[in-house]
Amino acid sequence: MTHQHREGLTTLQHDWTMVKVGTLVAKQTLVTVDADSTVEDACEVLLQNGISSAPVYDANKKIYVGMFDYGDLMTYILLLLKKMQVPLKDQSVEMRDLIQRTSRSQAVPVKLASDLSGKDPFCTVLPETRLGAVVHDFGTGIHRVAVMDPEGNMKGIVSQSSTLDYIMRHLSEYPQLQPIMQKSLQQCGLTSGKVLSVNGDSKVLDALISMSNNSVSSLAVLDDQGMLLGNISMTDIKHIMKSLRTSWLWISCFQLVCKIRLSHGVESGEDQYPILDVNAKSTFGYTLSKLQATKAHRMWVVNDGGCVVGVVSLTDVFRVLSTLIDN
C-alpha cells in the first residue's frame, strides 16, 4: 500500500478504503435459513425479507454450512426438471443426495442446495477488514462476504450491492473518488462487456438454462432487431416461486418481463419500471447512481439506435474502483 493509506496521515472517514467492513453491517438484522428446512421454505425466507441470499445455519452442528441464493435455486430447478446434466465425477455427495431425492419426489433440505451453483463460495472476513480489501475481492467476481468475529459469530453480510449503496451514500466524504465519477464509461473501458442475450420469444426455462450454461446471472431480452426489451435475471425466479407459478417457466421471456412490470406497478404504485440501460457517454457516477437506485446488478450499454452493445456489471464497477486502491 502507498503512504497515503497510512492512518496517521489521513482522517479515517475520508479514506473510503480504510473503512472497516463491520461498520457496513452495524445495523443489519441478520436473516438465516435453517439447514434442515426445505428449499421451498428457504426460498420463502428470501422472498419475505426481500433479500437475494442468506447464510444456512446447522443448529445441530452449531455452524454455518454455506449460503443459499437464487443461483442455487435456479440450479435446483434445472436439476429437478432434468434440464441439467452434471457428470458423476463433478457431483458432490450433497448433489448426488439431492438428485436422488428429486428423482423420488422427496423434499430436499436446503443444506443440500446450499452453494449448489458453485458460483458463489462462502467467503468470510473479520469486522476490522478494510473496505479496500473487500472491494478488491468484489472486483474479482466474489459477490458477497460474511462478516464474522473471531469467535465465529456472524455479524452480517456485505454484498456488492450494499457496498455500492454505502459508497454512494457517503460519496461527498470521499473527494478522492470524484475524478473517476466524472469519467465516461468509455474512458473507464467499460463499454465492451460481452452481451449474452435471449430473444423475447424464447421460453423462460431456456433463458435459465442459458444463464446456467454461461455462468451468468442475467440476460438482455432483445427483439428481432436487437433492441432492448428488458432484462431477465436469476432473481426473477422469485416471481416464479411466489405461489409456485411454475407454469411461468414455459411462457416467453417478453411475457415474463411484462408480468414483472405489471406486478411491480401494482406493488409499488409506480407506472414506470426502470429500463436498465446507459450509453457509452454516460459517466461512471451516473451509472453507479442508476445501479444504486434500481438495485440492479448490471446496466446494458446501448448505442444511439437503442441496440445493446455492451454491459456493465457490479463486478466491473468494483474492478475499476480497485484500480484506485492498487495505485
PDB file of C-alpha atoms in Angstrom, residues 7-252:
ATOM      1  CA  GLU A   7      -3.845   6.034   9.093  1.00  0.00           C
ATOM      2  CA  GLY A   8      -1.735   8.738  10.730  1.00  0.00           C
ATOM      3  CA  LEU A   9      -1.609  10.800   7.548  1.00  0.00           C
ATOM      4  CA  THR A  10      -5.296  10.861   6.691  1.00  0.00           C
ATOM      5  CA  THR A  11      -8.520  11.244   8.620  1.00  0.00           C
ATOM      6  CA  LEU A  12     -10.024   7.789   8.575  1.00  0.00           C
ATOM      7  CA  GLN A  13     -13.537   8.574   7.419  1.00  0.00           C
ATOM      8  CA  HIS A  14     -12.222  10.464   4.394  1.00  0.00           C
ATOM      9  CA  ASP A  15     -10.331   7.458   3.036  1.00  0.00           C
ATOM     10  CA  TRP A  16     -13.023   5.070   1.821  1.00  0.00           C
ATOM     11  CA  THR A  17     -10.548   2.181   1.512  1.00  0.00           C
ATOM     12  CA  MET A  18      -9.874   2.300   5.276  1.00  0.00           C
ATOM     13  CA  VAL A  19     -13.489   1.965   6.436  1.00  0.00           C
ATOM     14  CA  LYS A  20     -13.884  -1.210   8.499  1.00  0.00           C
ATOM     15  CA  VAL A  21     -16.477  -3.564   6.971  1.00  0.00           C
ATOM     16  CA  GLY A  22     -18.003  -4.070  10.423  1.00  0.00           C
ATOM     17  CA  THR A  23     -19.381  -0.525  10.000  1.00  0.00           C
ATOM     18  CA  LEU A  24     -21.447  -1.646   6.996  1.00  0.00           C
ATOM     19  CA  VAL A  25     -23.278  -4.331   8.991  1.00  0.00           C
ATOM     20  CA  ALA A  26     -23.589  -2.472  12.314  1.00  0.00           C
ATOM     21  CA  LYS A  27     -27.361  -2.007  11.955  1.00  0.00           C
ATOM     22  CA  GLN A  28     -28.044  -5.095   9.844  1.00  0.00           C
ATOM     23  CA  THR A  29     -30.581  -7.656  11.043  1.00  0.00           C
ATOM     24  CA  LEU A  30     -29.106 -10.997  10.077  1.00  0.00           C
ATOM     25  CA  VAL A  31     -31.543 -13.343   8.334  1.00  0.00           C
ATOM     26  CA  THR A  32     -30.517 -17.003   8.366  1.00  0.00           C
ATOM     27  CA  VAL A  33     -32.004 -20.177   6.947  1.00  0.00           C
ATOM     28  CA  ASP A  34     -32.281 -23.395   8.956  1.00  0.00           C
ATOM     29  CA  ALA A  35     -30.166 -26.114   7.292  1.00  0.00           C
ATOM     30  CA  ASP A  36     -32.960 -28.699   7.623  1.00  0.00           C
ATOM     31  CA  SER A  37     -35.740 -26.540   6.145  1.00  0.00           C
ATOM     32  CA  THR A  38     -36.820 -27.362   2.584  1.00  0.00           C
ATOM     33  CA  VAL A  39     -35.541 -25.481  -0.457  1.00  0.00           C
ATOM     34  CA  GLU A  40     -39.063 -24.086  -0.943  1.00  0.00           C
ATOM     35  CA  ASP A  41     -39.199 -22.795   2.656  1.00  0.00           C
ATOM     36  CA  ALA A  42     -35.741 -21.254   2.288  1.00  0.00           C
ATOM     37  CA  CYS A  43     -36.935 -19.511  -0.859  1.00  0.00           C
ATOM     38  CA  GLU A  44     -39.889 -18.147   1.126  1.00  0.00           C
ATOM     39  CA  VAL A  45     -37.414 -16.650   3.651  1.00  0.00           C
ATOM     40  CA  LEU A  46     -35.607 -14.825   0.813  1.00  0.00           C
ATOM     41  CA  LEU A  47     -38.940 -13.610  -0.579  1.00  0.00           C
ATOM     42  CA  GLN A  48     -40.385 -12.368   2.707  1.00  0.00           C
ATOM     43  CA  ASN A  49     -37.217 -10.489   3.620  1.00  0.00           C
ATOM     44  CA  GLY A  50     -36.589  -9.049   0.155  1.00  0.00           C
ATOM     45  CA  ILE A  51     -33.051 -10.456   0.038  1.00  0.00           C
ATOM     46  CA  SER A  52     -31.255 -12.454  -2.640  1.00  0.00           C
ATOM     47  CA  SER A  53     -29.174 -14.687  -0.359  1.00  0.00           C
ATOM     48  CA  ALA A  54     -28.958 -15.923   3.235  1.00  0.00           C
ATOM     49  CA  PRO A  55     -26.487 -17.962   5.286  1.00  0.00           C
ATOM     50  CA  VAL A  56     -27.538 -21.534   6.064  1.00  0.00           C
ATOM     51  CA  TYR A  57     -27.156 -22.463   9.753  1.00  0.00           C
ATOM     52  CA  ASP A  58     -26.955 -26.029  11.064  1.00  0.00           C
ATOM     53  CA  ALA A  59     -28.266 -25.841  14.650  1.00  0.00           C
ATOM     54  CA  ASN A  60     -27.139 -29.403  15.469  1.00  0.00           C
ATOM     55  CA  LYS A  61     -23.525 -28.791  14.482  1.00  0.00           C
ATOM     56  CA  LYS A  62     -23.713 -25.103  15.515  1.00  0.00           C
ATOM     57  CA  ILE A  63     -22.010 -23.991  12.303  1.00  0.00           C
ATOM     58  CA  TYR A  64     -22.828 -22.116   9.116  1.00  0.00           C
ATOM     59  CA  VAL A  65     -22.709 -24.618   6.272  1.00  0.00           C
ATOM     60  CA  GLY A  66     -22.854 -22.142   3.371  1.00  0.00           C
ATOM     61  CA  MET A  67     -25.076 -19.632   1.607  1.00  0.00           C
ATOM     62  CA  PHE A  68     -28.336 -20.110  -0.273  1.00  0.00           C
ATOM     63  CA  ASP A  69     -29.197 -17.754  -3.133  1.00  0.00           C
ATOM     64  CA  TYR A  70     -31.245 -17.549  -6.317  1.00  0.00           C
ATOM     65  CA  GLY A  71     -28.358 -19.069  -8.294  1.00  0.00           C
ATOM     66  CA  ASP A  72     -28.641 -22.200  -6.148  1.00  0.00           C
ATOM     67  CA  LEU A  73     -32.406 -22.148  -6.610  1.00  0.00           C
ATOM     68  CA  MET A  74     -32.007 -21.900 -10.391  1.00  0.00           C
ATOM     69  CA  THR A  75     -29.614 -24.880 -10.399  1.00  0.00           C
ATOM     70  CA  TYR A  76     -32.062 -26.801  -8.180  1.00  0.00           C
ATOM     71  CA  ILE A  77     -34.976 -26.132 -10.583  1.00  0.00           C
ATOM     72  CA  LEU A  78     -32.913 -27.229 -13.605  1.00  0.00           C
ATOM     73  CA  LEU A  79     -31.857 -30.460 -11.838  1.00  0.00           C
ATOM     74  CA  LEU A  80     -35.458 -31.027 -10.736  1.00  0.00           C
ATOM     75  CA  LEU A  81     -36.709 -30.679 -14.318  1.00  0.00           C
ATOM     76  CA  LYS A  82     -33.800 -32.774 -15.615  1.00  0.00           C
ATOM     77  CA  LYS A  83     -32.666 -29.847 -17.776  1.00  0.00           C
ATOM     78  CA  MET A  84     -29.146 -30.028 -16.439  1.00  0.00           C
ATOM     79  CA  GLN A  85     -26.715 -32.905 -16.537  1.00  0.00           C
ATOM     80  CA  VAL A  86     -23.786 -32.923 -14.139  1.00  0.00           C
ATOM     81  CA  PRO A  87     -21.085 -35.558 -14.844  1.00  0.00           C
ATOM     82  CA  LEU A  88     -20.822 -38.072 -11.995  1.00  0.00           C
ATOM     83  CA  LYS A  89     -17.195 -37.096 -11.312  1.00  0.00           C
ATOM     84  CA  ASP A  90     -18.281 -33.472 -10.733  1.00  0.00           C
ATOM     85  CA  GLN A  91     -21.100 -34.373  -8.344  1.00  0.00           C
ATOM     86  CA  SER A  92     -20.526 -33.679  -4.667  1.00  0.00           C
ATOM     87  CA  VAL A  93     -22.038 -36.045  -2.072  1.00  0.00           C
ATOM     88  CA  GLU A  94     -24.707 -33.369  -1.404  1.00  0.00           C
ATOM     89  CA  MET A  95     -25.571 -33.034  -5.086  1.00  0.00           C
ATOM     90  CA  ARG A  96     -25.869 -36.795  -5.500  1.00  0.00           C
ATOM     91  CA  ASP A  97     -28.202 -36.936  -2.497  1.00  0.00           C
ATOM     92  CA  LEU A  98     -30.227 -34.016  -3.890  1.00  0.00           C
ATOM     93  CA  ILE A  99     -30.583 -35.633  -7.347  1.00  0.00           C
ATOM     94  CA  GLN A 100     -31.711 -38.912  -5.774  1.00  0.00           C
ATOM     95  CA  ARG A 101     -34.290 -37.119  -3.618  1.00  0.00           C
ATOM     96  CA  THR A 102     -35.716 -35.117  -6.530  1.00  0.00           C
ATOM     97  CA  SER A 103     -35.986 -38.250  -8.672  1.00  0.00           C
ATOM     98  CA  ARG A 104     -38.057 -39.831  -5.862  1.00  0.00           C
ATOM     99  CA  SER A 105     -40.102 -36.605  -5.409  1.00  0.00           C
ATOM    100  CA  GLN A 106     -38.841 -36.284  -1.838  1.00  0.00           C
ATOM    101  CA  ALA A 107     -38.428 -32.955  -0.004  1.00  0.00           C
ATOM    102  CA  VAL A 108     -34.907 -31.550  -0.277  1.00  0.00           C
ATOM    103  CA  PRO A 109     -33.318 -29.887   2.781  1.00  0.00           C
ATOM    104  CA  VAL A 110     -31.699 -26.567   1.867  1.00  0.00           C
ATOM    105  CA  LYS A 111     -28.287 -27.689   3.195  1.00  0.00           C
ATOM    106  CA  LEU A 112     -28.058 -29.945   0.107  1.00  0.00           C
ATOM    107  CA  ALA A 113     -28.782 -26.996  -2.221  1.00  0.00           C
ATOM    108  CA  SER A 114     -26.531 -24.505  -0.412  1.00  0.00           C
ATOM    109  CA  ASP A 115     -23.773 -23.306  -2.789  1.00  0.00           C
ATOM    110  CA  LEU A 116     -25.198 -25.741  -5.351  1.00  0.00           C
ATOM    111  CA  SER A 117     -24.485 -23.412  -8.281  1.00  0.00           C
ATOM    112  CA  GLY A 118     -20.791 -23.350  -7.298  1.00  0.00           C
ATOM    113  CA  LYS A 119     -20.638 -19.704  -8.382  1.00  0.00           C
ATOM    114  CA  ASP A 120     -20.652 -18.001  -5.004  1.00  0.00           C
ATOM    115  CA  PRO A 121     -18.393 -19.743  -2.496  1.00  0.00           C
ATOM    116  CA  PHE A 122     -18.882 -18.967   1.207  1.00  0.00           C
ATOM    117  CA  CYS A 123     -16.279 -16.266   1.998  1.00  0.00           C
ATOM    118  CA  THR A 124     -15.733 -14.754   5.444  1.00  0.00           C
ATOM    119  CA  VAL A 125     -13.929 -11.618   6.655  1.00  0.00           C
ATOM    120  CA  LEU A 126     -13.323 -10.111  10.104  1.00  0.00           C
ATOM    121  CA  PRO A 127     -15.224  -6.930  11.128  1.00  0.00           C
ATOM    122  CA  GLU A 128     -11.970  -4.922  11.099  1.00  0.00           C
ATOM    123  CA  THR A 129     -11.179  -5.884   7.493  1.00  0.00           C
ATOM    124  CA  ARG A 130     -10.786  -2.738   5.409  1.00  0.00           C
ATOM    125  CA  LEU A 131     -13.306  -1.910   2.727  1.00  0.00           C
ATOM    126  CA  GLY A 132     -10.484  -1.605   0.178  1.00  0.00           C
ATOM    127  CA  ALA A 133      -9.671  -5.312   0.569  1.00  0.00           C
ATOM    128  CA  VAL A 134     -13.321  -6.321   0.107  1.00  0.00           C
ATOM    129  CA  VAL A 135     -13.729  -4.031  -2.938  1.00  0.00           C
ATOM    130  CA  HIS A 136     -10.656  -5.723  -4.411  1.00  0.00           C
ATOM    131  CA  ASP A 137     -12.298  -9.143  -3.858  1.00  0.00           C
ATOM    132  CA  PHE A 138     -15.560  -7.908  -5.403  1.00  0.00           C
ATOM    133  CA  GLY A 139     -13.585  -6.842  -8.482  1.00  0.00           C
ATOM    134  CA  THR A 140     -12.512 -10.481  -8.975  1.00  0.00           C
ATOM    135  CA  GLY A 141     -16.126 -11.700  -9.139  1.00  0.00           C
ATOM    136  CA  ILE A 142     -16.934 -12.512  -5.499  1.00  0.00           C
ATOM    137  CA  HIS A 143     -20.484 -11.211  -4.906  1.00  0.00           C
ATOM    138  CA  ARG A 144     -20.691 -11.168  -1.120  1.00  0.00           C
ATOM    139  CA  VAL A 145     -18.747 -11.873   2.073  1.00  0.00           C
ATOM    140  CA  ALA A 146     -19.922 -12.885   5.552  1.00  0.00           C
ATOM    141  CA  VAL A 147     -18.596 -10.695   8.362  1.00  0.00           C
ATOM    142  CA  MET A 148     -17.657 -12.966  11.303  1.00  0.00           C
ATOM    143  CA  ASP A 149     -15.946 -12.215  14.570  1.00  0.00           C
ATOM    144  CA  PRO A 150     -13.001 -14.359  15.799  1.00  0.00           C
ATOM    145  CA  GLU A 151     -15.436 -16.488  17.876  1.00  0.00           C
ATOM    146  CA  GLY A 152     -17.328 -17.481  14.722  1.00  0.00           C
ATOM    147  CA  ASN A 153     -20.407 -15.310  15.335  1.00  0.00           C
ATOM    148  CA  MET A 154     -21.803 -13.882  12.119  1.00  0.00           C
ATOM    149  CA  LYS A 155     -22.351 -10.117  12.253  1.00  0.00           C
ATOM    150  CA  GLY A 156     -23.871  -9.692   8.819  1.00  0.00           C
ATOM    151  CA  ILE A 157     -23.446  -9.993   5.061  1.00  0.00           C
ATOM    152  CA  VAL A 158     -21.651  -7.406   2.927  1.00  0.00           C
ATOM    153  CA  SER A 159     -22.631  -7.699  -0.738  1.00  0.00           C
ATOM    154  CA  GLN A 160     -21.591  -5.871  -3.895  1.00  0.00           C
ATOM    155  CA  SER A 161     -24.958  -4.053  -3.809  1.00  0.00           C
ATOM    156  CA  SER A 162     -24.767  -2.991  -0.154  1.00  0.00           C
ATOM    157  CA  THR A 163     -21.175  -1.800  -0.620  1.00  0.00           C
ATOM    158  CA  LEU A 164     -22.116   0.263  -3.677  1.00  0.00           C
ATOM    159  CA  ASP A 165     -25.011   1.744  -1.693  1.00  0.00           C
ATOM    160  CA  TYR A 166     -22.660   2.629   1.204  1.00  0.00           C
ATOM    161  CA  ILE A 167     -20.095   4.288  -1.081  1.00  0.00           C
ATOM    162  CA  MET A 168     -22.764   6.291  -2.932  1.00  0.00           C
ATOM    163  CA  ARG A 169     -24.421   7.471   0.301  1.00  0.00           C
ATOM    164  CA  HIS A 170     -21.063   8.676   1.649  1.00  0.00           C
ATOM    165  CA  LEU A 171     -19.675   9.930  -1.664  1.00  0.00           C
ATOM    166  CA  SER A 172     -19.394  13.560  -0.511  1.00  0.00           C
ATOM    167  CA  GLU A 173     -16.960  12.399   2.220  1.00  0.00           C
ATOM    168  CA  TYR A 174     -14.585  10.809  -0.312  1.00  0.00           C
ATOM    169  CA  PRO A 175     -13.104  13.548  -2.511  1.00  0.00           C
ATOM    170  CA  GLN A 176     -10.591  11.068  -3.972  1.00  0.00           C
ATOM    171  CA  LEU A 177     -13.484   9.310  -5.753  1.00  0.00           C
ATOM    172  CA  GLN A 178     -14.742  12.444  -7.511  1.00  0.00           C
ATOM    173  CA  PRO A 179     -12.414  12.310 -10.603  1.00  0.00           C
ATOM    174  CA  ILE A 180     -13.423   8.743 -11.585  1.00  0.00           C
ATOM    175  CA  MET A 181     -17.110   9.615 -11.139  1.00  0.00           C
ATOM    176  CA  GLN A 182     -16.829  12.288 -13.857  1.00  0.00           C
ATOM    177  CA  LYS A 183     -15.267   9.926 -16.404  1.00  0.00           C
ATOM    178  CA  SER A 184     -17.409   8.352 -19.121  1.00  0.00           C
ATOM    179  CA  LEU A 185     -17.886   4.586 -19.326  1.00  0.00           C
ATOM    180  CA  GLN A 186     -15.812   4.729 -22.498  1.00  0.00           C
ATOM    181  CA  GLN A 187     -12.924   6.382 -20.636  1.00  0.00           C
ATOM    182  CA  CYS A 188     -13.214   3.723 -17.916  1.00  0.00           C
ATOM    183  CA  GLY A 189     -13.003   0.975 -20.564  1.00  0.00           C
ATOM    184  CA  LEU A 190     -16.458  -0.298 -19.664  1.00  0.00           C
ATOM    185  CA  THR A 191     -18.327  -0.294 -22.959  1.00  0.00           C
ATOM    186  CA  SER A 192     -17.367  -3.614 -24.476  1.00  0.00           C
ATOM    187  CA  GLY A 193     -18.562  -6.178 -21.943  1.00  0.00           C
ATOM    188  CA  LYS A 194     -19.741  -9.376 -23.625  1.00  0.00           C
ATOM    189  CA  VAL A 195     -23.510  -9.271 -24.061  1.00  0.00           C
ATOM    190  CA  LEU A 196     -25.386 -12.510 -23.541  1.00  0.00           C
ATOM    191  CA  SER A 197     -28.963 -12.175 -24.674  1.00  0.00           C
ATOM    192  CA  VAL A 198     -32.147 -14.037 -25.366  1.00  0.00           C
ATOM    193  CA  ASN A 199     -34.903 -13.292 -27.858  1.00  0.00           C
ATOM    194  CA  GLY A 200     -38.164 -12.007 -26.408  1.00  0.00           C
ATOM    195  CA  ASP A 201     -39.946 -15.070 -27.856  1.00  0.00           C
ATOM    196  CA  SER A 202     -37.685 -17.583 -26.075  1.00  0.00           C
ATOM    197  CA  LYS A 203     -39.127 -19.555 -23.166  1.00  0.00           C
ATOM    198  CA  VAL A 204     -38.144 -18.507 -19.633  1.00  0.00           C
ATOM    199  CA  LEU A 205     -36.831 -22.030 -18.952  1.00  0.00           C
ATOM    200  CA  ASP A 206     -34.475 -21.752 -21.959  1.00  0.00           C
ATOM    201  CA  ALA A 207     -33.193 -18.444 -20.569  1.00  0.00           C
ATOM    202  CA  LEU A 208     -32.450 -20.113 -17.206  1.00  0.00           C
ATOM    203  CA  ILE A 209     -30.600 -22.931 -18.989  1.00  0.00           C
ATOM    204  CA  SER A 210     -28.576 -20.350 -20.948  1.00  0.00           C
ATOM    205  CA  MET A 211     -27.701 -18.446 -17.738  1.00  0.00           C
ATOM    206  CA  SER A 212     -26.591 -21.674 -16.083  1.00  0.00           C
ATOM    207  CA  ASN A 213     -24.530 -22.856 -19.078  1.00  0.00           C
ATOM    208  CA  ASN A 214     -22.840 -19.468 -19.448  1.00  0.00           C
ATOM    209  CA  SER A 215     -22.370 -18.886 -15.698  1.00  0.00           C
ATOM    210  CA  VAL A 216     -24.123 -15.510 -15.778  1.00  0.00           C
ATOM    211  CA  SER A 217     -26.926 -14.173 -13.593  1.00  0.00           C
ATOM    212  CA  SER A 218     -28.720 -12.072 -16.195  1.00  0.00           C
ATOM    213  CA  LEU A 219     -29.566 -11.885 -19.905  1.00  0.00           C
ATOM    214  CA  ALA A 220     -30.679  -8.987 -22.088  1.00  0.00           C
ATOM    215  CA  VAL A 221     -34.106  -9.625 -23.640  1.00  0.00           C
ATOM    216  CA  LEU A 222     -33.963  -8.387 -27.241  1.00  0.00           C
ATOM    217  CA  ASP A 223     -36.396  -8.112 -30.138  1.00  0.00           C
ATOM    218  CA  ASP A 224     -35.564  -9.348 -33.649  1.00  0.00           C
ATOM    219  CA  GLN A 225     -33.775  -6.057 -34.419  1.00  0.00           C
ATOM    220  CA  GLY A 226     -31.502  -6.340 -31.368  1.00  0.00           C
ATOM    221  CA  MET A 227     -33.391  -3.609 -29.479  1.00  0.00           C
ATOM    222  CA  LEU A 228     -33.541  -3.923 -25.683  1.00  0.00           C
ATOM    223  CA  LEU A 229     -36.966  -5.043 -24.451  1.00  0.00           C
ATOM    224  CA  GLY A 230     -35.902  -5.705 -20.891  1.00  0.00           C
ATOM    225  CA  ASN A 231     -33.850  -7.940 -18.704  1.00  0.00           C
ATOM    226  CA  ILE A 232     -34.228 -11.409 -17.212  1.00  0.00           C
ATOM    227  CA  SER A 233     -32.155 -12.336 -14.189  1.00  0.00           C
ATOM    228  CA  MET A 234     -31.807 -15.134 -11.647  1.00  0.00           C
ATOM    229  CA  THR A 235     -33.615 -13.071  -9.031  1.00  0.00           C
ATOM    230  CA  ASP A 236     -36.695 -13.114 -11.296  1.00  0.00           C
ATOM    231  CA  ILE A 237     -37.084 -16.733 -10.167  1.00  0.00           C
ATOM    232  CA  LYS A 238     -38.707 -15.268  -7.051  1.00  0.00           C
ATOM    233  CA  HIS A 239     -41.731 -14.318  -9.191  1.00  0.00           C
ATOM    234  CA  ILE A 240     -41.972 -17.922 -10.381  1.00  0.00           C
ATOM    235  CA  MET A 241     -41.597 -19.370  -6.875  1.00  0.00           C
ATOM    236  CA  LYS A 242     -44.153 -16.935  -5.430  1.00  0.00           C
ATOM    237  CA  SER A 243     -47.293 -19.084  -5.091  1.00  0.00           C
ATOM    238  CA  LEU A 244     -45.356 -21.666  -7.129  1.00  0.00           C
ATOM    239  CA  ARG A 245     -46.220 -20.324 -10.573  1.00  0.00           C
ATOM    240  CA  THR A 246     -44.054 -22.955 -12.243  1.00  0.00           C
ATOM    241  CA  SER A 247     -46.134 -22.565 -15.421  1.00  0.00           C
ATOM    242  CA  TRP A 248     -44.270 -19.259 -15.873  1.00  0.00           C
ATOM    243  CA  LEU A 249     -41.195 -21.291 -16.841  1.00  0.00           C
ATOM    244  CA  TRP A 250     -42.914 -22.049 -20.145  1.00  0.00           C
ATOM    245  CA  ILE A 251     -44.039 -18.519 -21.071  1.00  0.00           C
ATOM    246  CA  SER A 252     -41.885 -16.268 -23.262  1.00  0.00           C
TER     247      SER A 252
END
